[in-house]
């Protein structure tokens, strides 16, 4: 491809396709007003401004802490449709959720500084906290981008000034002030090249405002629509593993693992493994370490789409091969998830007197977003991966009209597997679940003729994809007073404000199934029960079509509805001014108080909360976190107008915080808690001369865990992890010692992992250190160079161990605390517990 074509493609790729800007009455209003009014908000302040990271107004932007400024012009020139995309491209930003994350996201867009997690970044709008979710993470899609004057990113801890969360840094979004005129913007872009023209993005906004000597008001209305792109539309994402292929063992044709061991059934099970397939050893029928008899078959259909008749043998079934039969789920997932946003933002001020001003801001923002995953993989039988009905594994009754084997496929062995750790000398003991299942399915024959269903894995393409549709409403209101007065011969600024913010999140999910309905549809009683629709999971889906009819899919399907909400109230009072003069200048002082309260919940669908679906289980979350805090800050001038010390000052601050929290914990009981913290800061600013500034800081930080970290109800997911107890890992020492035999191949690459909150958590604490310099020489106008070193240490970090770390710690390190979090069934890891700690 030519250089010219590459340039055009890249330009279009970043959505710089079409832009229309119309200015009415105030040309270049955003840029011009920002320059003209940056220091004009209070003419009595002698040109002083407040910079993010300090409450003391100063005459310079460069402070003892590193602050990066992104202007409105830079945001527009970036070509991105949201400020989250802009900030995620900062060199100090780590990986975070956005619309490119389809699996594991609910449509939000986060910003992570220093790879410490978005929950450790404090987000402000005009110096006030912005509304987060119950995970205490701010969705940047909710912040109006069209009215931004600039963004200040403090890349240092600031808990001494702002309180909790300001560990990795602070992002302060500043809107335009004293706006006069009207402006409309239209933006359209798409990805074009290599045969693709998709991912269309549209953004429209209109701003109107007026300001005079005593009052000013601004209103902005915005709409953004970003179309989705499926992973199958790009070469790099159309395979489960790029360049390799692979996929899932839950295939449209169905995978069936049967064990017809004579030792497991009193009368001897019939030989139902079809002729022409390979019989394999099943460890549960063997003595420890022995190969066991050849009683297991692992089969799939040669031509799925037509249900085999009972007794069908050779030519219909074949050995399952992961290399050739695995299902490639990737093309059906979103590579770029669609989102649509509508917002209204209003801000205003009114000068009640020369030294008293009322200010207010109001926002409403709605986000609609969608995620899509390939159809739900069904895992039934003994290796059910958590897909059971109230703890009862699901099998297939003999009288199900679509069971071609003519016997009950029982999801339990009649006797427990031989286990050297078994209390009865490692011998086989009766399995009570076997008889219980037989009674539940209304069958007496399974006691003598049933066959153990080790696993049935089916991808029901006929029922459609899993689709999550989200609707998020964000409300924000703040009102307050600010002014100034004379005291001690100097002018003092003060402000009082209160804010109320709310996030209301509604989500509907389709594509999962009700496990009770699946169990009923596969039971012996279904064919003779009025209203019951027998389910055909054995026939598969292939060239001949699918065997799950719309009626069958409707009988087992359902639509889940989840809802979460967070309400935040924040009341602040601040006062700042010059206390007295030293030889090097006035000593600045700031004092303040804040009360912050968050109340939130996540209420999952009733079936989801019960864990009675084939999707991830999630129990309800309810909680409250409140903080009372007082702070002080001093700015002390040390030296001025001395050789290599044109201006040297020390900034010290401390904050005293008291926390309380309470809510319904994972065990469904109310759990209260309380703690306190003192967080100090010291920062040195050394202006050597007009060209060179040296700076350094040391600060303590803290973060109160979020409502979801405290009280998140237990739920599960299926992350991709590697089981160390497979051939080729040099026989890790912890495998045999913890009842996990080394197997030839991991049964499933995605293992059921249980997560949840922990009401016993306490606040995180941190130490941040920075050192650096700023160089802007007179001989090179417009040239600036800043270099900063940072070191952030977290103590008492709230996190999860991670499922892979748990497996490695147990089987490689034989750490029993990790092994206790692992459940092994039939020689394979069946569940990992990975809750907050």
XYZ file of C-alpha atoms in Angstrom, residues 141-142 204 220-225 339-345 363-368 472-474:
25
model
C -19.374 8.424 29.142
C -21.478 10.364 31.670
C -23.958 16.159 17.674
C -25.493 22.014 26.387
C -27.460 19.243 24.675
C -25.535 16.326 23.164
C -26.159 13.064 21.324
C -23.617 10.385 20.383
C -24.128 7.096 18.550
C -23.279 2.624 22.531
C -25.703 5.521 22.353
C -25.647 8.534 24.674
C -27.926 11.523 25.222
C -27.165 14.298 27.687
C -28.301 17.687 28.964
C -26.019 19.876 31.069
C -26.816 17.106 34.481
C -28.890 14.293 33.055
C -27.177 11.671 30.912
C -28.552 8.464 29.440
C -26.394 5.669 28.040
C -27.681 2.686 26.087
C -27.890 3.830 32.549
C -29.348 7.110 33.796
C -26.971 9.530 35.532
